[in-house]
Amino acid sequence: MSCNEEPMPFKAPRDYLPYAAQWEDKIGAFIEFDPRRVENPGGDRAGEGRAGGAALPPGTNPAGLPFAVKDNIAVRGFSLSCGSKLLERLKAPYTATAVEKLLAAGAVPVGKTNLDEFGMGSSTDNSGIKRTNNPWDTGRVPGGSSGGSAAAVAAGMVPFALGSDTGGSVRQPAAFCGVLGLKPTYGAVSRFGLVAYASSLEGIGVLADSVRRCRDVFAVIRGKDPLDQTSREAPDGAPPLFKPPRAKTIGVLSPEAVARAIAGAAAERRAFRQPEDRDGESPETAGAALGIAAQAAELEPEVRRGFETAKAGLAELGYRLTDVEIPSLKYGVPAYYTIATAEASANLARFDGVRYGARPEWAENPDELIDKARQAGFGPEVKLRILLGTFVLRSGFQDRYYLRAQRIRSAIRRDFESLLGDGEYRDAAAAPCDAILLPVFPTRAFGRGAAALSPFAQKAADLYTCCANLAGLPALSFPASVEGGLPVGVQLIGRAFAEGTLLDIAGDWETAHPVPRPAGYRSFWS
Ligand code: GLN
């Protein structure tokens, strides 16, 4: 379609509504769901007209399509629970800019999807509201924290959904459910209307049923927004989103390179450990923690097979593959959890039962009111992270944790820049790689409960995803294969504002390897 053509409004086939309802019964992807809205988008309660009349780039056509929004992104009149008991009854009083832009393009929000409370988790089981199942196997989790969005897209209930990615929450559930998951460059999409978890790491991302759809939706939602001072347009010189110059070289970060990096961390720790690092921590605990971390990063055989399939397939498509190392990666998880929890403890201070959310029946004084509201409202993972955050920020100790984490963050950014080039596109000379290929998560969708994958192991496994957030770079997860009945995803990380390059490579892949679908899937959208 050209940009001047009137988009055809979508007419839902009669069996769409029962189809969506049946899937929802099976997987519980939504916290609030009304697919009938797609037939009657008029009188929309969500739009404020802020982004009205936005010119769409040629080729983009979400007009009339239903879409889902993670329940930590505001859509006026819809719930905004953030997966938390504390905000269970909150209705959003305004609409996020990314959603505004989709409304202006004619897309129709049909519901709010389940998530790990405030985006904290990798399974969606940390939701205080409900459980969501993986459409490929309802006994398994959909991944997280944008698990509801990923499950809804994978089941064909909606062609695309918005999620948020602070440390992998769009890419990991996309991989678990077998769909596309794009985490844009930091600042490429406005965060206005996204409830903050860790502001310097996160952004709104896209989960979609195809590369083309992912690109179209990103084309609509990106851009500078006066309501978010960290948002910006792509700099001159960044590859165009449509028809980017063909990428040639993909750096491969192999599981072996990652294992070497982690082994290096353990050795450095033994060599450089300062006596003051030791208080309150026995050597056994520290050693055990590193052991679990190394184990957790190890790929299960099926994921390794999927990764090898992706490598072979990309080489067959004509890409030049070259092995790369990212030495600083080994400190990614500790740096991520230091910064993310520090920011979370500050961002979540606003939820006090006074201005937002559930209030206790009775309290003697304001302090008690806040105590009771937070005690009853937040789940255990959120409480753990607030405690960790206040611990790393406590007075006199910033040097030891927070500032150290920031230095690691800079080192990670530099390591990526040396492979991909910097984000300002000042250097005309080609960088060594157009993108970096790496796993998304060491396992496929896991089963329920700590026995399947402990909370600590889940955090250690964020190694593959959280570095793109620390570096602020775009990353795209796409389905590489189906192993033992479950999808395996791989991801590409690119130079800042090179989303077009990543989508281009994944598009090539998709032409040769169509997106896999779970049993019972039907597509209602072209
Ligand atoms: N698993 C990561 C965490 O728990 C990712 C979360 C996210 O990206 N929102 O923090």
XYZ file of C-alpha atoms and ligand atoms in Angstrom:
536
model
C 0.000 0.000 0.000
C 1.278 3.528 -0.686
C 0.977 6.221 1.931
C -1.823 7.984 0.064
C -4.160 5.038 -0.148
C -6.949 4.867 2.422
C -6.287 1.764 4.518
C -9.087 -0.793 4.364
C -10.719 -1.092 7.783
C -10.354 -4.606 9.151
C -13.510 -6.694 9.199
C -13.194 -9.499 11.700
C -14.385 -12.840 10.288
C -17.285 -14.187 12.296
C -15.244 -16.948 13.865
C -12.542 -14.601 15.215
C -14.440 -13.858 18.421
C -15.048 -17.497 19.462
C -11.496 -18.359 18.392
C -10.028 -15.646 20.636
C -12.306 -16.580 23.545
C -11.313 -20.238 23.307
C -7.618 -19.433 23.405
C -8.096 -17.064 26.299
C -9.762 -19.866 28.284
C -6.740 -22.050 27.607
C -3.869 -19.631 28.147
C -5.161 -16.655 30.166
C -3.015 -14.111 28.350
C -5.121 -11.096 29.289
C -5.921 -9.175 32.454
C -8.642 -7.324 30.532
C -9.870 -8.522 27.137
C -12.653 -7.368 24.837
C -12.055 -8.577 21.279
C -15.459 -7.183 20.191
C -13.875 -3.760 20.215
C -12.253 -4.610 16.895
C -15.689 -4.503 15.263
C -16.683 -1.284 16.895
C -13.642 0.882 17.358
C -15.728 4.067 17.011
C -16.186 6.176 20.138
C -12.832 4.945 21.329
C -12.285 5.533 25.019
C -8.537 5.301 24.701
C -7.417 8.053 22.350
C -6.678 11.634 23.256
C -5.845 12.769 19.741
C -2.337 13.771 20.769
C -0.729 11.953 17.877
C -3.623 12.586 15.477
C -2.809 12.773 11.793
C 0.650 11.207 12.099
C 1.924 10.534 8.598
C 2.617 6.846 8.116
C 5.656 5.704 6.218
C 4.842 3.829 3.032
C 4.057 0.180 3.603
C 2.852 0.492 7.167
C -0.636 -0.717 7.740
C -1.815 -1.578 11.219
C -5.154 0.118 10.359
C -8.119 -1.723 11.791
C -5.969 -4.435 13.329
C -6.598 -5.453 16.926
C -3.610 -5.277 19.259
C -2.799 -6.031 22.873
C -0.914 -3.876 25.364
C 1.110 -5.097 28.325
C -0.631 -4.005 31.506
C 2.190 -1.669 32.555
C 1.553 0.620 29.559
C -1.246 3.155 29.915
C -4.310 3.091 27.665
C -6.954 5.503 28.918
C -9.972 3.776 30.444
C -8.254 0.367 30.516
C -6.708 -1.302 33.530
C -3.116 -0.467 34.495
C -2.466 -3.116 37.136
C 1.223 -3.711 36.316
C 0.431 -7.270 37.392
C 0.268 -6.047 40.980
C -2.407 -6.542 43.622
C -1.643 -2.997 44.699
C -2.919 -1.535 41.416
C -5.493 -4.187 40.564
C -8.359 -1.732 40.307
C -6.464 1.181 38.747
C -7.771 2.557 35.448
C -5.302 4.517 33.336
C -6.204 8.211 33.209
C -4.196 8.817 30.024
C -2.673 6.994 27.065
C 0.976 6.162 26.357
C 2.465 7.921 23.340
C 3.263 4.622 21.559
C -0.383 3.596 21.893
C -1.571 7.073 20.802
C 0.417 6.652 17.618
C -1.116 3.248 16.925
C -4.601 4.665 17.523
C -3.851 7.472 15.089
C -2.812 4.798 12.564
C -6.187 3.096 13.015
C -5.194 0.089 15.138
C -7.598 -1.026 17.871
C -6.524 -1.992 21.408
C -8.532 -5.028 22.507
C -7.028 -5.635 25.913
C -4.279 -5.532 28.510
C -1.959 -8.481 28.933
C -0.562 -10.261 31.958
C 3.026 -9.719 33.149
C 5.425 -10.357 36.000
C 4.614 -7.753 38.634
C 6.065 -4.408 37.455
C 8.043 -6.318 34.815
C 10.157 -8.170 37.377
C 10.669 -11.724 36.224
C 11.156 -14.164 33.361
C 8.032 -16.323 33.523
C 4.928 -14.129 34.097
C 4.365 -16.339 37.169
C 5.379 -13.342 39.325
C 2.064 -11.736 38.379
C -0.082 -10.964 41.407
C -3.217 -11.250 39.270
C -3.245 -14.592 37.425
C -1.256 -17.324 35.641
C -0.627 -17.328 31.905
C 0.146 -20.525 29.980
C 2.353 -21.071 26.974
C 0.209 -21.762 23.856
C 2.669 -24.495 22.769
C 2.266 -26.397 26.051
C -0.152 -25.108 28.645
C 1.873 -26.768 31.426
C 4.727 -24.351 30.757
C 5.264 -20.636 31.281
C 5.108 -18.178 28.375
C 8.297 -16.451 29.544
C 8.354 -12.944 30.898
C 7.863 -10.395 31.823
C 5.783 -9.633 28.683
C 4.428 -13.211 28.736
C 0.784 -12.273 28.173
C 1.651 -10.235 25.079
C 3.840 -13.003 23.631
C 1.249 -15.718 24.319
C -1.577 -13.658 22.778
C 0.418 -13.113 19.573
C 1.606 -16.739 19.393
C -1.989 -17.977 19.713
C -3.156 -15.649 16.934
C -5.484 -13.737 19.262
C -3.864 -10.523 18.029
C -1.352 -9.962 15.220
C 0.869 -7.807 17.411
C 1.225 -6.524 20.946
C 3.259 -4.011 22.887
C 5.575 -5.136 25.664
C 8.390 -3.580 27.653
C 11.987 -4.730 27.806
C 14.185 -3.760 30.759
C 16.505 -6.749 30.659
C 14.951 -9.091 28.102
C 11.221 -9.001 28.776
C 10.194 -8.695 25.140
C 12.807 -11.007 23.602
C 12.687 -13.880 26.072
C 8.885 -14.440 25.999
C 8.997 -13.993 22.207
C 11.536 -16.845 22.101
C 9.480 -19.017 24.476
C 6.317 -18.541 22.398
C 7.830 -18.571 18.885
C 7.138 -14.996 17.742
C 9.149 -11.893 16.819
C 10.289 -9.663 19.673
C 11.912 -6.279 19.049
C 13.574 -4.271 21.795
C 14.315 -0.928 20.124
C 17.321 1.325 20.749
C 17.026 3.166 24.078
C 15.070 6.340 23.353
C 13.811 5.282 19.906
C 10.281 4.858 21.300
C 8.787 7.227 23.877
C 8.460 5.802 27.388
C 5.650 8.223 28.208
C 2.868 6.089 29.681
C 5.115 3.121 30.524
C 5.088 2.557 34.285
C 8.755 2.829 35.245
C 10.682 -0.142 36.617
C 14.290 0.757 35.709
C 14.117 3.925 33.646
C 17.643 3.969 32.239
C 17.393 0.417 30.895
C 13.884 -0.021 29.587
C 11.724 0.767 26.621
C 8.522 -0.234 24.878
C 8.981 -3.049 22.375
C 6.987 -4.965 19.780
C 5.838 -8.592 19.749
C 4.534 -9.604 16.331
C 3.533 -12.549 14.190
C 5.925 -11.634 11.348
C 8.968 -9.526 10.596
C 6.946 -7.287 8.286
C 4.405 -6.574 11.014
C 7.154 -5.937 13.551
C 8.742 -3.390 11.215
C 5.412 -1.688 10.430
C 4.480 -1.314 14.082
C 7.930 -0.034 15.030
C 7.721 2.470 12.144
C 4.514 3.835 13.661
C 5.530 4.026 17.332
C 9.106 5.332 17.109
C 10.226 8.966 17.193
C 10.917 11.880 19.482
C 8.187 12.773 21.941
C 8.099 16.081 23.830
C 6.655 14.122 26.787
C 9.794 11.960 27.118
C 13.057 13.890 27.235
C 15.097 10.738 26.607
C 13.337 10.000 23.320
C 14.949 10.953 20.034
C 14.898 10.508 16.282
C 17.435 8.256 14.584
C 20.613 10.229 13.784
C 21.598 11.046 10.197
C 23.493 8.136 8.780
C 21.489 5.438 10.606
C 20.246 2.777 8.186
C 16.716 3.539 6.951
C 13.994 1.347 8.435
C 12.647 0.420 5.033
C 15.115 -0.935 2.482
C 18.266 -0.708 4.611
C 21.519 -1.493 2.822
C 22.016 -5.244 2.933
C 23.935 -6.405 5.991
C 26.831 -8.747 5.301
C 28.739 -9.681 8.416
C 27.250 -11.200 11.535
C 29.427 -11.611 14.611
C 28.604 -14.825 16.427
C 28.815 -14.812 20.208
C 29.034 -18.531 20.785
C 27.977 -20.275 23.999
C 31.645 -21.263 24.388
C 32.703 -17.597 24.332
C 30.117 -16.859 27.017
C 31.298 -19.806 29.146
C 34.896 -18.570 28.819
C 33.802 -15.116 29.971
C 32.046 -16.498 33.041
C 34.990 -18.723 33.945
C 37.108 -15.571 33.658
C 34.843 -13.804 36.136
C 35.235 -16.597 38.677
C 39.041 -16.510 38.324
C 39.206 -12.712 38.598
C 37.033 -12.830 41.637
C 39.396 -15.254 43.342
C 42.428 -13.162 42.385
C 41.167 -9.675 43.191
C 38.740 -10.170 45.990
C 39.153 -7.357 48.502
C 38.906 -8.138 52.206
C 36.123 -5.544 52.530
C 34.080 -7.470 49.960
C 33.798 -10.351 52.325
C 31.620 -9.067 55.084
C 28.440 -11.002 55.526
C 29.287 -13.407 52.743
C 30.933 -16.764 53.226
C 33.329 -17.983 50.512
C 31.054 -21.012 50.110
C 28.046 -18.821 49.350
C 29.996 -16.765 46.827
C 31.461 -19.852 45.188
C 28.087 -21.551 45.058
C 26.507 -18.447 43.539
C 29.122 -18.329 40.773
C 28.666 -22.048 40.198
C 24.912 -21.663 39.813
C 25.473 -18.663 37.527
C 27.818 -20.643 35.263
C 25.428 -23.568 35.213
C 22.427 -21.364 34.530
C 24.106 -19.789 31.507
C 24.780 -23.187 29.932
C 22.472 -23.851 26.995
C 20.230 -26.894 27.113
C 20.955 -29.173 24.132
C 17.768 -28.197 22.279
C 18.607 -24.487 22.517
C 22.119 -25.194 21.323
C 20.661 -27.055 18.337
C 18.417 -24.102 17.544
C 21.410 -21.759 17.741
C 23.441 -23.974 15.376
C 20.465 -24.121 13.000
C 20.341 -20.331 12.921
C 24.073 -20.081 12.249
C 23.966 -22.609 9.417
C 20.841 -21.045 7.918
C 22.258 -17.521 7.956
C 25.482 -18.721 6.338
C 23.395 -20.422 3.659
C 21.599 -17.131 3.043
C 24.964 -15.567 2.209
C 25.913 -13.854 5.475
C 29.543 -13.932 6.519
C 29.790 -15.257 10.066
C 32.711 -14.420 12.297
C 33.282 -15.393 15.927
C 33.381 -12.518 18.410
C 34.077 -12.215 22.128
C 32.552 -9.698 24.523
C 34.757 -9.951 27.604
C 32.751 -7.530 29.753
C 29.648 -9.680 29.341
C 30.652 -11.725 32.353
C 29.697 -8.851 34.650
C 26.444 -8.127 32.837
C 24.046 -9.796 35.266
C 25.464 -8.333 38.509
C 25.655 -4.875 36.905
C 22.127 -5.226 35.542
C 20.631 -6.299 38.872
C 22.500 -3.571 40.753
C 21.265 -0.807 38.447
C 17.774 -2.243 37.877
C 17.041 -2.750 41.578
C 18.509 0.647 42.511
C 16.219 2.353 40.011
C 13.270 0.142 40.963
C 13.554 1.043 44.644
C 13.269 4.720 43.692
C 10.600 4.275 41.006
C 8.353 2.131 43.188
C 8.482 4.541 46.135
C 5.439 6.309 44.662
C 3.187 3.328 45.316
C 2.196 4.187 48.834
C -1.533 3.541 49.029
C -2.067 7.298 49.317
C -1.955 8.417 45.722
C -2.311 5.052 43.983
C -3.758 1.695 44.551
C -5.303 -0.383 47.264
C -5.492 1.203 50.687
C -5.724 -0.664 53.975
C -9.068 -0.510 55.766
C -7.587 1.147 58.766
C -4.310 2.724 59.897
C -3.248 4.640 62.983
C -1.102 7.162 61.071
C 0.288 7.829 57.547
C 3.400 5.698 58.082
C 1.326 2.735 59.084
C -0.957 3.298 56.096
C 2.003 3.167 53.707
C 3.501 0.142 55.467
C 0.269 -1.783 55.312
C -0.479 -0.851 51.690
C 2.969 -1.937 50.492
C 3.062 -5.010 52.689
C -0.261 -6.269 51.310
C 0.113 -4.944 47.762
C 3.593 -6.012 46.598
C 4.519 -9.622 45.891
C 7.712 -11.272 47.215
C 9.873 -10.636 44.124
C 9.066 -6.917 44.167
C 9.856 -6.687 47.873
C 13.146 -8.516 47.332
C 14.160 -6.086 44.609
C 13.211 -2.990 46.589
C 15.354 -4.283 49.443
C 18.252 -5.034 47.115
C 17.920 -1.589 45.552
C 17.970 0.246 48.860
C 20.904 -1.952 49.933
C 23.095 -1.032 46.944
C 22.203 2.653 47.325
C 22.606 2.940 51.092
C 24.628 5.905 52.171
C 28.379 5.471 52.027
C 28.204 2.380 49.824
C 27.409 3.748 46.365
C 31.059 3.414 45.342
C 31.084 -0.227 46.099
C 27.978 -1.255 44.171
C 26.158 1.348 42.130
C 29.126 3.261 40.717
C 30.990 0.049 40.044
C 27.978 -1.225 38.130
C 27.928 1.992 36.099
C 31.583 1.495 35.192
C 30.842 -2.041 34.043
C 27.966 -0.663 32.028
C 30.363 1.709 30.220
C 32.751 -1.173 29.532
C 29.942 -3.253 28.030
C 28.897 -0.339 25.832
C 32.495 0.106 24.650
C 32.847 -3.605 23.863
C 29.724 -3.511 21.699
C 30.797 -0.266 20.008
C 34.121 -1.781 19.049
C 32.216 -4.482 17.149
C 29.263 -2.533 15.780
C 30.371 1.125 15.602
C 29.067 3.997 17.718
C 25.514 5.268 17.888
C 26.141 8.637 16.264
C 27.291 7.339 12.883
C 30.242 9.726 12.715
C 32.610 7.059 11.474
C 32.121 6.413 7.799
C 34.452 3.422 8.022
C 32.696 0.109 8.340
C 32.540 -1.538 11.760
C 33.625 -5.182 11.955
C 30.027 -6.476 12.188
C 26.554 -5.416 11.070
C 24.934 -7.374 13.891
C 25.768 -9.897 16.596
C 23.993 -13.234 16.834
C 23.568 -14.826 20.259
C 21.148 -17.029 22.184
C 18.167 -15.409 23.937
C 17.850 -17.681 26.964
C 19.576 -20.939 27.939
C 16.343 -22.950 28.079
C 13.126 -23.316 26.124
C 9.876 -22.503 27.927
C 10.194 -24.089 31.367
C 7.599 -25.665 33.641
C 5.961 -24.097 36.651
C 7.550 -23.632 40.049
C 11.040 -23.106 41.431
C 11.880 -26.760 40.766
C 11.805 -26.055 37.026
C 14.180 -23.074 37.205
C 14.944 -21.356 40.515
C 14.499 -17.581 40.825
C 18.288 -17.216 41.136
C 18.936 -19.317 38.023
C 16.333 -17.281 36.139
C 18.245 -14.112 36.994
C 21.601 -15.604 36.041
C 20.078 -16.621 32.703
C 19.347 -12.954 31.898
C 22.996 -12.777 30.842
C 22.114 -13.128 27.152
C 19.500 -10.396 27.107
C 20.419 -7.772 29.705
C 23.601 -6.551 27.987
C 21.654 -4.963 25.113
C 19.755 -2.937 27.746
C 22.950 -1.937 29.560
C 24.369 -0.764 26.220
C 21.074 0.797 25.025
C 21.246 -1.143 21.748
C 18.437 -2.563 19.602
C 17.913 -6.315 19.723
C 15.521 -8.603 17.890
C 14.570 -12.132 18.852
C 13.229 -14.445 16.133
C 12.216 -18.122 16.047
C 15.083 -20.319 14.830
C 13.573 -23.773 15.166
C 11.172 -26.006 17.049
C 12.891 -28.581 19.252
C 10.930 -31.249 21.081
C 7.663 -29.426 20.378
C 8.820 -26.062 21.756
C 10.140 -23.044 19.861
C 13.744 -21.883 20.216
C 14.574 -18.244 19.552
C 17.866 -16.525 18.770
C 18.626 -12.825 18.871
C 20.477 -10.207 16.899
C 21.948 -7.128 18.558
C 22.704 -4.141 16.347
C 24.261 -0.712 16.327
C 22.126 2.034 17.899
C 19.204 2.928 15.607
C 19.965 0.040 13.244
C 16.627 -1.723 13.841
C 16.242 -1.811 10.046
C 19.360 -3.949 9.707
C 18.154 -6.463 12.301
C 14.683 -6.676 10.734
C 16.273 -7.114 7.330
C 18.342 -10.110 8.447
C 15.367 -11.654 10.284
C 13.222 -10.992 7.199
C 15.664 -12.948 5.028
C 15.553 -15.729 7.584
C 11.757 -15.725 7.692
C 11.435 -15.999 3.909
C 13.394 -19.245 4.067
C 12.016 -20.431 7.443
C 8.379 -19.407 8.048
C 7.410 -18.570 11.644
C 6.318 -21.799 13.397
C 2.808 -21.895 14.911
C 1.371 -23.888 17.817
C -1.334 -26.517 17.223
C -4.751 -24.948 16.697
C -3.336 -21.653 15.388
C -5.235 -19.722 12.756
C -4.268 -16.451 11.164
C -6.980 -13.868 10.618
C -4.672 -11.215 9.231
C -2.620 -10.962 6.083
N 14.153 -10.968 33.697
C 14.520 -9.602 33.813
C 14.153 -9.082 35.187
O 13.530 -9.798 35.886
C 13.918 -8.803 32.719
C 12.794 -7.929 33.117
C 12.339 -6.976 32.069
O 12.929 -6.870 30.998
N 11.299 -6.206 32.414
O 14.478 -8.010 35.555
